[in-house]
Amino acid sequence: PMPTYLADAVQTAAREERVSGQGNGYVEQLFVLAGRATRLRVMLAGSAVLASAAWTDLGFVYYEHSTRVDSSLPRLLQQDDESSEPSPLLDAAAACALAAIQLDGANARAYNLQGTVASLARNAGLAQHAFIMATRRASLSALPWANLGFLYLAHGDVELGNKAFARAQMLEPDLYAGWLGQALIAEQVGSAECVELFEACLLLEGVSTEIADFGYALQVWRAAAARFADTSKPTGVRSHSEQNRLLLAIYAARRYVARADDSQGVGHHVLGMLLEQNDEYEAAADAYARALDRVSASDERLWIAWASLARAQCSAQQYSDAVSSYARAAELLDV
């Protein structure tokens, strides 16, 4: 991760931005100042080891800056995204990592940074090498193992990914990245522990990432839908724990749509389905309407969004609107 002093400052600046409504001004200025200050540290470093540490911190400044400036950057779990443009900030971070490694070959943080940047640049070979070097240089550090697990998972190697995440959790049981990795693997293989693992992600630190918020919300809805489809169980009756889980999933879905781009409306659609499960039909209709605003007119699933909106409107006794929405869905289906 980036230096603690910078992480704390970025969080403070972000809070100030939200309060003042001044967009990204504070954070942008902070990254510029952090870059200048860290470059000065590089120039004033009195030894190769200190210079290597300063280069690593500067690389993390560029890397963290890139994740805020360029939202199209592919993440570790989106290796199939070919739409993003090269990032000068990521290139600068890669150069800093290389400089740090050349000055101090024992710098595990520099190898971890190199692996992270290489992953985002889709250089899987370099990323794997760098993460493995980081685990060797800092054998008790859990984060490089977790990053290695995400790399394996992104390239479809579930077995190696699971081993890497297990090693990370053994070294640091409370590491958020380790729990998230295990949850994503459980989701991929269809494990019954999937919901519990995503829930642990949400509760572990109190602040979850977007992928964990969406994963938990989706899995809770799937569990609720499966229970509704099970004719051997009474419908409409939830246990106290099931109701608490549903409310937490609604909270996670709302936080996801507030923080994520959700350009295709999937997050809003999941939120709508969860709200329907909780009998909040007007709020569900609003969520579906917002999803429709984001769905491409050429999307083959557009009729599903209209049908979902109609269903929620009907449950909310908005019958005239429901008829119109059902007609739009039928028109798209050529019925």
mmCIF file of C-alpha atoms in Angstrom:
data_model
loop_
_atom_site.group_PDB
_atom_site.id
_atom_site.type_symbol
_atom_site.label_atom_id
_atom_site.label_comp_id
_atom_site.label_asym_id
_atom_site.label_seq_id
_atom_site.Cartn_x
_atom_site.Cartn_y
_atom_site.Cartn_z
ATOM 1 C CA PRO A 1 0.000 0.000 0.000
ATOM 2 C CA MET A 2 0.998 3.623 -0.299
ATOM 3 C CA PRO A 3 2.794 5.283 2.641
ATOM 4 C CA THR A 4 0.571 5.688 5.695
ATOM 5 C CA TYR A 5 1.059 9.445 5.865
ATOM 6 C CA LEU A 6 -0.186 9.821 2.284
ATOM 7 C CA ALA A 7 -3.106 7.422 2.739
ATOM 8 C CA ASP A 8 -4.310 9.389 5.790
ATOM 9 C CA ALA A 9 -3.922 12.683 3.947
ATOM 10 C CA VAL A 10 -5.835 11.419 0.897
ATOM 11 C CA GLN A 11 -8.718 10.244 3.085
ATOM 12 C CA THR A 12 -8.837 13.637 4.805
ATOM 13 C CA ALA A 13 -8.773 15.471 1.470
ATOM 14 C CA ALA A 14 -11.502 13.238 0.084
ATOM 15 C CA ARG A 15 -13.717 13.994 3.086
ATOM 16 C CA GLU A 16 -13.132 17.706 2.575
ATOM 17 C CA GLU A 17 -14.101 17.353 -1.090
ATOM 18 C CA ARG A 18 -17.359 15.636 -0.224
ATOM 19 C CA VAL A 19 -18.219 18.336 2.306
ATOM 20 C CA SER A 20 -17.291 21.247 0.036
ATOM 21 C CA GLY A 21 -18.512 19.703 -3.224
ATOM 22 C CA GLN A 22 -15.351 20.796 -5.031
ATOM 23 C CA GLY A 23 -14.844 17.596 -7.001
ATOM 24 C CA ASN A 24 -11.334 16.147 -7.131
ATOM 25 C CA GLY A 25 -9.465 19.389 -6.468
ATOM 26 C CA TYR A 26 -8.107 18.648 -3.000
ATOM 27 C CA VAL A 27 -6.967 15.110 -3.777
ATOM 28 C CA GLU A 28 -5.410 16.161 -7.085
ATOM 29 C CA GLN A 29 -3.409 18.923 -5.383
ATOM 30 C CA LEU A 30 -2.375 16.522 -2.645
ATOM 31 C CA PHE A 31 -0.942 14.013 -5.116
ATOM 32 C CA VAL A 32 0.998 16.755 -6.884
ATOM 33 C CA LEU A 33 2.482 17.941 -3.587
ATOM 34 C CA ALA A 34 3.202 14.362 -2.478
ATOM 35 C CA GLY A 35 5.045 13.715 -5.718
ATOM 36 C CA ARG A 36 7.201 16.808 -5.297
ATOM 37 C CA ALA A 37 8.003 16.019 -1.676
ATOM 38 C CA THR A 38 8.863 12.391 -2.404
ATOM 39 C CA ARG A 39 11.075 13.334 -5.348
ATOM 40 C CA LEU A 40 12.964 15.589 -2.946
ATOM 41 C CA ARG A 41 13.405 12.601 -0.618
ATOM 42 C CA VAL A 42 14.939 10.666 -3.513
ATOM 43 C CA MET A 43 17.408 13.472 -4.155
ATOM 44 C CA LEU A 44 18.375 13.806 -0.476
ATOM 45 C CA ALA A 45 18.639 10.072 0.328
ATOM 46 C CA GLY A 46 21.994 9.356 1.958
ATOM 47 C CA SER A 47 22.239 5.678 1.034
ATOM 48 C CA ALA A 48 21.082 3.180 -1.569
ATOM 49 C CA VAL A 49 18.627 1.623 0.883
ATOM 50 C CA LEU A 50 17.040 4.982 1.754
ATOM 51 C CA ALA A 51 16.939 5.975 -1.907
ATOM 52 C CA SER A 52 15.266 2.675 -2.782
ATOM 53 C CA ALA A 53 12.595 3.266 -0.129
ATOM 54 C CA ALA A 54 12.003 6.783 -1.444
ATOM 55 C CA TRP A 55 11.702 5.552 -5.059
ATOM 56 C CA THR A 56 9.166 2.953 -3.857
ATOM 57 C CA ASP A 57 7.083 5.595 -2.067
ATOM 58 C CA LEU A 58 7.190 7.789 -5.163
ATOM 59 C CA GLY A 59 6.030 4.841 -7.247
ATOM 60 C CA PHE A 60 3.084 4.288 -4.926
ATOM 61 C CA VAL A 61 2.195 7.984 -5.194
ATOM 62 C CA TYR A 62 2.041 7.647 -9.003
ATOM 63 C CA TYR A 63 0.153 4.351 -8.785
ATOM 64 C CA GLU A 64 -2.491 5.648 -6.362
ATOM 65 C CA HIS A 65 -2.812 8.836 -8.406
ATOM 66 C CA SER A 66 -3.422 6.768 -11.543
ATOM 67 C CA THR A 67 -6.272 4.828 -9.937
ATOM 68 C CA ARG A 68 -8.088 8.093 -9.245
ATOM 69 C CA VAL A 69 -7.310 9.936 -12.468
ATOM 70 C CA ASP A 70 -7.961 7.077 -14.900
ATOM 71 C CA SER A 71 -11.056 5.120 -13.911
ATOM 72 C CA SER A 72 -10.737 3.004 -17.075
ATOM 73 C CA LEU A 73 -7.578 1.310 -15.824
ATOM 74 C CA PRO A 74 -8.107 -2.457 -15.827
ATOM 75 C CA ARG A 75 -8.092 -3.969 -12.368
ATOM 76 C CA LEU A 76 -6.429 -7.242 -11.409
ATOM 77 C CA LEU A 77 -9.703 -9.095 -11.982
ATOM 78 C CA GLN A 78 -10.489 -7.496 -15.353
ATOM 79 C CA GLN A 79 -7.709 -8.802 -17.543
ATOM 80 C CA ASP A 80 -10.040 -9.095 -20.529
ATOM 81 C CA ASP A 81 -10.634 -5.338 -20.692
ATOM 82 C CA GLU A 82 -8.879 -4.160 -23.847
ATOM 83 C CA SER A 83 -10.425 -0.684 -23.939
ATOM 84 C CA SER A 84 -8.128 1.280 -21.657
ATOM 85 C CA GLU A 85 -5.373 3.550 -22.906
ATOM 86 C CA PRO A 86 -1.777 3.458 -21.622
ATOM 87 C CA SER A 87 -1.357 5.481 -18.439
ATOM 88 C CA PRO A 88 1.656 7.812 -18.065
ATOM 89 C CA LEU A 89 1.227 7.658 -14.297
ATOM 90 C CA LEU A 90 1.411 3.861 -14.342
ATOM 91 C CA ASP A 91 4.481 4.040 -16.558
ATOM 92 C CA ALA A 92 6.079 6.380 -14.020
ATOM 93 C CA ALA A 93 5.182 3.999 -11.181
ATOM 94 C CA ALA A 94 6.797 1.100 -13.072
ATOM 95 C CA ALA A 95 9.970 3.127 -13.623
ATOM 96 C CA CYS A 96 10.124 4.010 -9.919
ATOM 97 C CA ALA A 97 9.723 0.364 -8.915
ATOM 98 C CA LEU A 98 12.537 -0.663 -11.245
ATOM 99 C CA ALA A 99 14.820 2.081 -9.895
ATOM 100 C CA ALA A 100 14.090 0.978 -6.327
ATOM 101 C CA ILE A 101 14.872 -2.669 -7.108
ATOM 102 C CA GLN A 102 18.129 -1.763 -8.816
ATOM 103 C CA LEU A 103 19.229 0.174 -5.724
ATOM 104 C CA ASP A 104 18.143 -2.467 -3.203
ATOM 105 C CA GLY A 105 17.344 -5.991 -4.371
ATOM 106 C CA ALA A 106 15.943 -6.835 -0.934
ATOM 107 C CA ASN A 107 13.172 -4.230 -1.156
ATOM 108 C CA ALA A 108 10.008 -6.348 -0.994
ATOM 109 C CA ARG A 109 7.686 -3.330 -1.280
ATOM 110 C CA ALA A 110 9.319 -2.382 -4.579
ATOM 111 C CA TYR A 111 8.769 -5.878 -5.969
ATOM 112 C CA ASN A 112 5.145 -5.772 -4.798
ATOM 113 C CA LEU A 113 4.664 -2.426 -6.539
ATOM 114 C CA GLN A 114 6.285 -3.753 -9.707
ATOM 115 C CA GLY A 115 3.959 -6.762 -9.665
ATOM 116 C CA THR A 116 0.863 -4.623 -9.132
ATOM 117 C CA VAL A 117 1.692 -2.260 -11.983
ATOM 118 C CA ALA A 118 2.647 -5.149 -14.283
ATOM 119 C CA SER A 119 -0.703 -6.821 -13.513
ATOM 120 C CA LEU A 120 -2.591 -3.718 -14.561
ATOM 121 C CA ALA A 121 -0.458 -3.523 -17.710
ATOM 122 C CA ARG A 122 -1.393 -7.166 -18.469
ATOM 123 C CA ASN A 123 2.229 -8.319 -18.192
ATOM 124 C CA ALA A 124 1.415 -11.519 -16.318
ATOM 125 C CA GLY A 125 4.922 -12.971 -16.523
ATOM 126 C CA LEU A 126 6.594 -9.954 -14.940
ATOM 127 C CA ALA A 127 3.805 -9.645 -12.370
ATOM 128 C CA GLN A 128 4.182 -13.272 -11.267
ATOM 129 C CA HIS A 129 7.974 -12.926 -11.031
ATOM 130 C CA ALA A 130 7.707 -9.701 -9.006
ATOM 131 C CA PHE A 131 5.122 -11.042 -6.542
ATOM 132 C CA ILE A 132 7.130 -14.227 -5.992
ATOM 133 C CA MET A 133 10.260 -12.147 -5.389
ATOM 134 C CA ALA A 134 8.286 -10.043 -2.892
ATOM 135 C CA THR A 135 7.225 -13.159 -0.976
ATOM 136 C CA ARG A 136 10.846 -14.312 -0.847
ATOM 137 C CA ARG A 137 12.184 -10.938 0.280
ATOM 138 C CA ALA A 138 9.497 -10.601 2.993
ATOM 139 C CA SER A 139 8.517 -14.135 3.916
ATOM 140 C CA LEU A 140 6.173 -13.017 6.701
ATOM 141 C CA SER A 141 4.290 -10.437 4.615
ATOM 142 C CA ALA A 142 0.788 -11.503 3.568
ATOM 143 C CA LEU A 143 0.015 -8.830 0.972
ATOM 144 C CA PRO A 144 2.289 -10.131 -1.840
ATOM 145 C CA TRP A 145 0.704 -13.573 -1.428
ATOM 146 C CA ALA A 146 -2.767 -12.040 -1.736
ATOM 147 C CA ASN A 147 -1.739 -10.075 -4.826
ATOM 148 C CA LEU A 148 -0.303 -13.238 -6.334
ATOM 149 C CA GLY A 149 -3.622 -14.940 -5.637
ATOM 150 C CA PHE A 150 -5.539 -12.206 -7.470
ATOM 151 C CA LEU A 151 -3.176 -12.572 -10.423
ATOM 152 C CA TYR A 152 -3.753 -16.331 -10.608
ATOM 153 C CA LEU A 153 -7.513 -15.880 -10.224
ATOM 154 C CA ALA A 154 -7.609 -13.272 -12.990
ATOM 155 C CA HIS A 155 -5.982 -15.791 -15.331
ATOM 156 C CA GLY A 156 -8.296 -18.650 -14.385
ATOM 157 C CA ASP A 157 -5.949 -20.672 -12.154
ATOM 158 C CA VAL A 158 -8.289 -21.228 -9.208
ATOM 159 C CA GLU A 159 -6.117 -23.868 -7.545
ATOM 160 C CA LEU A 160 -2.972 -21.722 -7.369
ATOM 161 C CA GLY A 161 -5.071 -18.704 -6.433
ATOM 162 C CA ASN A 162 -6.623 -20.586 -3.531
ATOM 163 C CA LYS A 163 -3.206 -21.686 -2.289
ATOM 164 C CA ALA A 164 -1.888 -18.115 -2.423
ATOM 165 C CA PHE A 165 -4.890 -16.697 -0.566
ATOM 166 C CA ALA A 166 -4.658 -19.459 2.052
ATOM 167 C CA ARG A 167 -1.007 -18.570 2.623
ATOM 168 C CA ALA A 168 -1.923 -14.888 2.979
ATOM 169 C CA GLN A 169 -4.612 -15.691 5.547
ATOM 170 C CA MET A 170 -2.236 -17.939 7.477
ATOM 171 C CA LEU A 171 0.279 -15.088 7.725
ATOM 172 C CA GLU A 172 -2.317 -12.421 8.521
ATOM 173 C CA PRO A 173 -5.790 -13.748 9.429
ATOM 174 C CA ASP A 174 -7.384 -10.283 9.373
ATOM 175 C CA LEU A 175 -6.042 -9.275 5.959
ATOM 176 C CA TYR A 176 -8.977 -7.957 3.946
ATOM 177 C CA ALA A 177 -7.463 -8.969 0.602
ATOM 178 C CA GLY A 178 -7.154 -12.581 1.747
ATOM 179 C CA TRP A 179 -10.834 -12.817 2.682
ATOM 180 C CA LEU A 180 -11.900 -11.115 -0.553
ATOM 181 C CA GLY A 181 -9.821 -13.527 -2.600
ATOM 182 C CA GLN A 182 -11.334 -16.550 -0.863
ATOM 183 C CA ALA A 183 -14.818 -15.103 -1.411
ATOM 184 C CA LEU A 184 -14.196 -14.621 -5.128
ATOM 185 C CA ILE A 185 -12.907 -18.174 -5.457
ATOM 186 C CA ALA A 186 -15.934 -19.518 -3.564
ATOM 187 C CA GLU A 187 -18.192 -17.541 -5.918
ATOM 188 C CA GLN A 188 -16.410 -18.944 -8.953
ATOM 189 C CA VAL A 189 -16.637 -22.587 -7.843
ATOM 190 C CA GLY A 190 -20.160 -22.233 -6.446
ATOM 191 C CA SER A 191 -19.249 -22.930 -2.824
ATOM 192 C CA ALA A 192 -21.923 -22.651 -0.150
ATOM 193 C CA GLU A 193 -19.494 -20.554 1.920
ATOM 194 C CA CYS A 194 -19.575 -17.741 -0.635
ATOM 195 C CA VAL A 195 -22.069 -15.511 1.220
ATOM 196 C CA GLU A 196 -20.293 -15.938 4.567
ATOM 197 C CA LEU A 197 -16.931 -15.041 3.027
ATOM 198 C CA PHE A 198 -18.268 -11.893 1.376
ATOM 199 C CA GLU A 199 -19.975 -10.987 4.644
ATOM 200 C CA ALA A 200 -16.646 -11.332 6.436
ATOM 201 C CA CYS A 201 -15.192 -8.854 3.926
ATOM 202 C CA LEU A 202 -17.901 -6.327 4.740
ATOM 203 C CA LEU A 203 -17.531 -6.697 8.506
ATOM 204 C CA LEU A 204 -13.776 -7.187 8.818
ATOM 205 C CA GLU A 205 -12.741 -3.551 8.553
ATOM 206 C CA GLY A 206 -16.075 -1.791 8.422
ATOM 207 C CA VAL A 207 -15.171 -0.343 4.999
ATOM 208 C CA SER A 208 -15.458 -2.642 2.007
ATOM 209 C CA THR A 209 -14.316 -2.385 -1.589
ATOM 210 C CA GLU A 210 -16.803 -2.066 -4.424
ATOM 211 C CA ILE A 211 -16.236 -5.629 -5.618
ATOM 212 C CA ALA A 212 -17.034 -7.033 -2.159
ATOM 213 C CA ASP A 213 -20.140 -4.849 -1.828
ATOM 214 C CA PHE A 214 -21.475 -6.042 -5.174
ATOM 215 C CA GLY A 215 -20.461 -9.659 -4.575
ATOM 216 C CA TYR A 216 -22.230 -9.809 -1.226
ATOM 217 C CA ALA A 217 -25.388 -8.108 -2.509
ATOM 218 C CA LEU A 218 -25.611 -10.446 -5.496
ATOM 219 C CA GLN A 219 -25.003 -13.608 -3.473
ATOM 220 C CA VAL A 220 -27.593 -12.685 -0.846
ATOM 221 C CA TRP A 221 -30.161 -12.083 -3.571
ATOM 222 C CA ARG A 222 -29.320 -15.424 -5.199
ATOM 223 C CA ALA A 223 -29.738 -17.186 -1.856
ATOM 224 C CA ALA A 224 -33.080 -15.451 -1.301
ATOM 225 C CA ALA A 225 -34.272 -16.313 -4.815
ATOM 226 C CA ALA A 226 -33.259 -19.966 -4.364
ATOM 227 C CA ARG A 227 -35.122 -20.097 -1.072
ATOM 228 C CA PHE A 228 -38.233 -18.599 -2.718
ATOM 229 C CA ALA A 229 -38.029 -21.220 -5.465
ATOM 230 C CA ASP A 230 -37.820 -24.046 -2.910
ATOM 231 C CA THR A 231 -41.433 -25.196 -2.596
ATOM 232 C CA SER A 232 -40.636 -27.238 0.503
ATOM 233 C CA LYS A 233 -40.154 -24.052 2.564
ATOM 234 C CA PRO A 234 -42.793 -21.477 3.462
ATOM 235 C CA THR A 235 -42.449 -18.271 1.444
ATOM 236 C CA GLY A 236 -42.512 -14.822 3.021
ATOM 237 C CA VAL A 237 -41.080 -16.058 6.330
ATOM 238 C CA ARG A 238 -37.472 -15.196 7.123
ATOM 239 C CA SER A 239 -35.432 -15.936 10.181
ATOM 240 C CA HIS A 240 -33.905 -13.088 12.149
ATOM 241 C CA SER A 241 -30.466 -13.831 10.693
ATOM 242 C CA GLU A 242 -31.843 -13.950 7.123
ATOM 243 C CA GLN A 243 -33.530 -10.570 7.580
ATOM 244 C CA ASN A 244 -30.337 -9.045 8.976
ATOM 245 C CA ARG A 245 -28.395 -10.440 6.039
ATOM 246 C CA LEU A 246 -30.908 -8.947 3.587
ATOM 247 C CA LEU A 247 -30.654 -5.517 5.232
ATOM 248 C CA LEU A 248 -26.854 -5.675 5.130
ATOM 249 C CA ALA A 249 -27.025 -6.638 1.441
ATOM 250 C CA ILE A 250 -29.280 -3.636 0.707
ATOM 251 C CA TYR A 251 -26.775 -1.408 2.489
ATOM 252 C CA ALA A 252 -23.916 -2.931 0.482
ATOM 253 C CA ALA A 253 -25.786 -2.496 -2.814
ATOM 254 C CA ARG A 254 -26.600 1.131 -2.021
ATOM 255 C CA ARG A 255 -22.973 1.793 -1.150
ATOM 256 C CA TYR A 256 -21.895 0.098 -4.383
ATOM 257 C CA VAL A 257 -24.087 2.255 -6.647
ATOM 258 C CA ALA A 258 -22.983 5.368 -4.739
ATOM 259 C CA ARG A 259 -19.284 4.623 -5.244
ATOM 260 C CA ALA A 260 -19.052 2.644 -8.492
ATOM 261 C CA ASP A 261 -19.524 3.801 -12.058
ATOM 262 C CA ASP A 262 -22.273 1.177 -12.687
ATOM 263 C CA SER A 263 -22.370 2.279 -16.325
ATOM 264 C CA GLN A 264 -24.496 -0.725 -17.346
ATOM 265 C CA GLY A 265 -26.963 -0.421 -14.466
ATOM 266 C CA VAL A 266 -26.278 -3.882 -13.027
ATOM 267 C CA GLY A 267 -25.712 -2.571 -9.516
ATOM 268 C CA HIS A 268 -28.981 -0.629 -9.520
ATOM 269 C CA HIS A 269 -30.812 -3.697 -10.822
ATOM 270 C CA VAL A 270 -29.432 -5.865 -8.003
ATOM 271 C CA LEU A 271 -30.419 -3.160 -5.518
ATOM 272 C CA GLY A 272 -33.936 -3.184 -6.941
ATOM 273 C CA MET A 273 -34.235 -6.963 -6.578
ATOM 274 C CA LEU A 274 -33.081 -6.802 -2.951
ATOM 275 C CA LEU A 275 -35.520 -4.002 -2.160
ATOM 276 C CA GLU A 276 -38.326 -6.095 -3.648
ATOM 277 C CA GLN A 277 -37.316 -8.951 -1.339
ATOM 278 C CA ASN A 278 -37.731 -6.505 1.552
ATOM 279 C CA ASP A 279 -41.151 -5.319 0.291
ATOM 280 C CA GLU A 280 -39.830 -1.813 -0.490
ATOM 281 C CA TYR A 281 -41.550 -1.648 -3.843
ATOM 282 C CA GLU A 282 -41.452 2.093 -4.530
ATOM 283 C CA ALA A 283 -37.739 2.211 -3.754
ATOM 284 C CA ALA A 284 -37.243 -0.867 -5.950
ATOM 285 C CA ALA A 285 -39.060 0.829 -8.846
ATOM 286 C CA ASP A 286 -36.801 3.845 -8.444
ATOM 287 C CA ALA A 287 -33.700 1.608 -8.524
ATOM 288 C CA TYR A 288 -34.926 -0.149 -11.683
ATOM 289 C CA ALA A 289 -35.645 3.216 -13.310
ATOM 290 C CA ARG A 290 -32.089 4.313 -12.554
ATOM 291 C CA ALA A 291 -30.823 1.039 -14.009
ATOM 292 C CA LEU A 292 -32.769 1.738 -17.196
ATOM 293 C CA ASP A 293 -31.092 5.122 -17.482
ATOM 294 C CA ARG A 294 -27.770 3.268 -17.697
ATOM 295 C CA VAL A 295 -28.662 0.325 -19.945
ATOM 296 C CA SER A 296 -27.702 0.697 -23.576
ATOM 297 C CA ALA A 297 -30.632 0.848 -25.983
ATOM 298 C CA SER A 298 -29.034 -1.994 -27.966
ATOM 299 C CA ASP A 299 -28.616 -4.285 -24.940
ATOM 300 C CA GLU A 300 -30.535 -7.539 -25.440
ATOM 301 C CA ARG A 301 -31.411 -7.545 -21.735
ATOM 302 C CA LEU A 302 -33.233 -4.211 -21.901
ATOM 303 C CA TRP A 303 -36.609 -5.943 -21.772
ATOM 304 C CA ILE A 304 -35.648 -7.515 -18.420
ATOM 305 C CA ALA A 305 -35.080 -4.075 -16.921
ATOM 306 C CA TRP A 306 -38.479 -2.897 -18.178
ATOM 307 C CA ALA A 307 -40.201 -6.037 -16.889
ATOM 308 C CA SER A 308 -38.544 -5.659 -13.487
ATOM 309 C CA LEU A 309 -39.647 -2.028 -13.313
ATOM 310 C CA ALA A 310 -43.196 -3.037 -14.236
ATOM 311 C CA ARG A 311 -43.268 -5.745 -11.561
ATOM 312 C CA ALA A 312 -42.131 -3.324 -8.860
ATOM 313 C CA GLN A 313 -44.586 -0.659 -10.019
ATOM 314 C CA CYS A 314 -47.425 -3.179 -9.901
ATOM 315 C CA SER A 315 -46.472 -4.220 -6.352
ATOM 316 C CA ALA A 316 -46.337 -0.542 -5.393
ATOM 317 C CA GLN A 317 -49.880 -0.140 -6.822
ATOM 318 C CA GLN A 318 -48.624 2.150 -9.589
ATOM 319 C CA TYR A 319 -50.808 0.292 -12.054
ATOM 320 C CA SER A 320 -50.876 2.778 -14.910
ATOM 321 C CA ASP A 321 -47.091 3.030 -14.940
ATOM 322 C CA ALA A 322 -46.812 -0.762 -14.668
ATOM 323 C CA VAL A 323 -48.990 -1.260 -17.757
ATOM 324 C CA SER A 324 -46.793 1.120 -19.734
ATOM 325 C CA SER A 325 -43.607 -0.609 -18.568
ATOM 326 C CA TYR A 326 -44.986 -4.079 -19.373
ATOM 327 C CA ALA A 327 -45.972 -2.829 -22.830
ATOM 328 C CA ARG A 328 -42.433 -1.567 -23.388
ATOM 329 C CA ALA A 329 -40.989 -4.941 -22.337
ATOM 330 C CA ALA A 330 -43.412 -6.779 -24.643
ATOM 331 C CA GLU A 331 -42.502 -4.470 -27.516
ATOM 332 C CA LEU A 332 -38.819 -5.266 -27.071
ATOM 333 C CA LEU A 333 -39.628 -8.983 -27.039
ATOM 334 C CA ASP A 334 -41.776 -8.659 -30.161
ATOM 335 C CA VAL A 335 -44.717 -10.220 -28.318
#
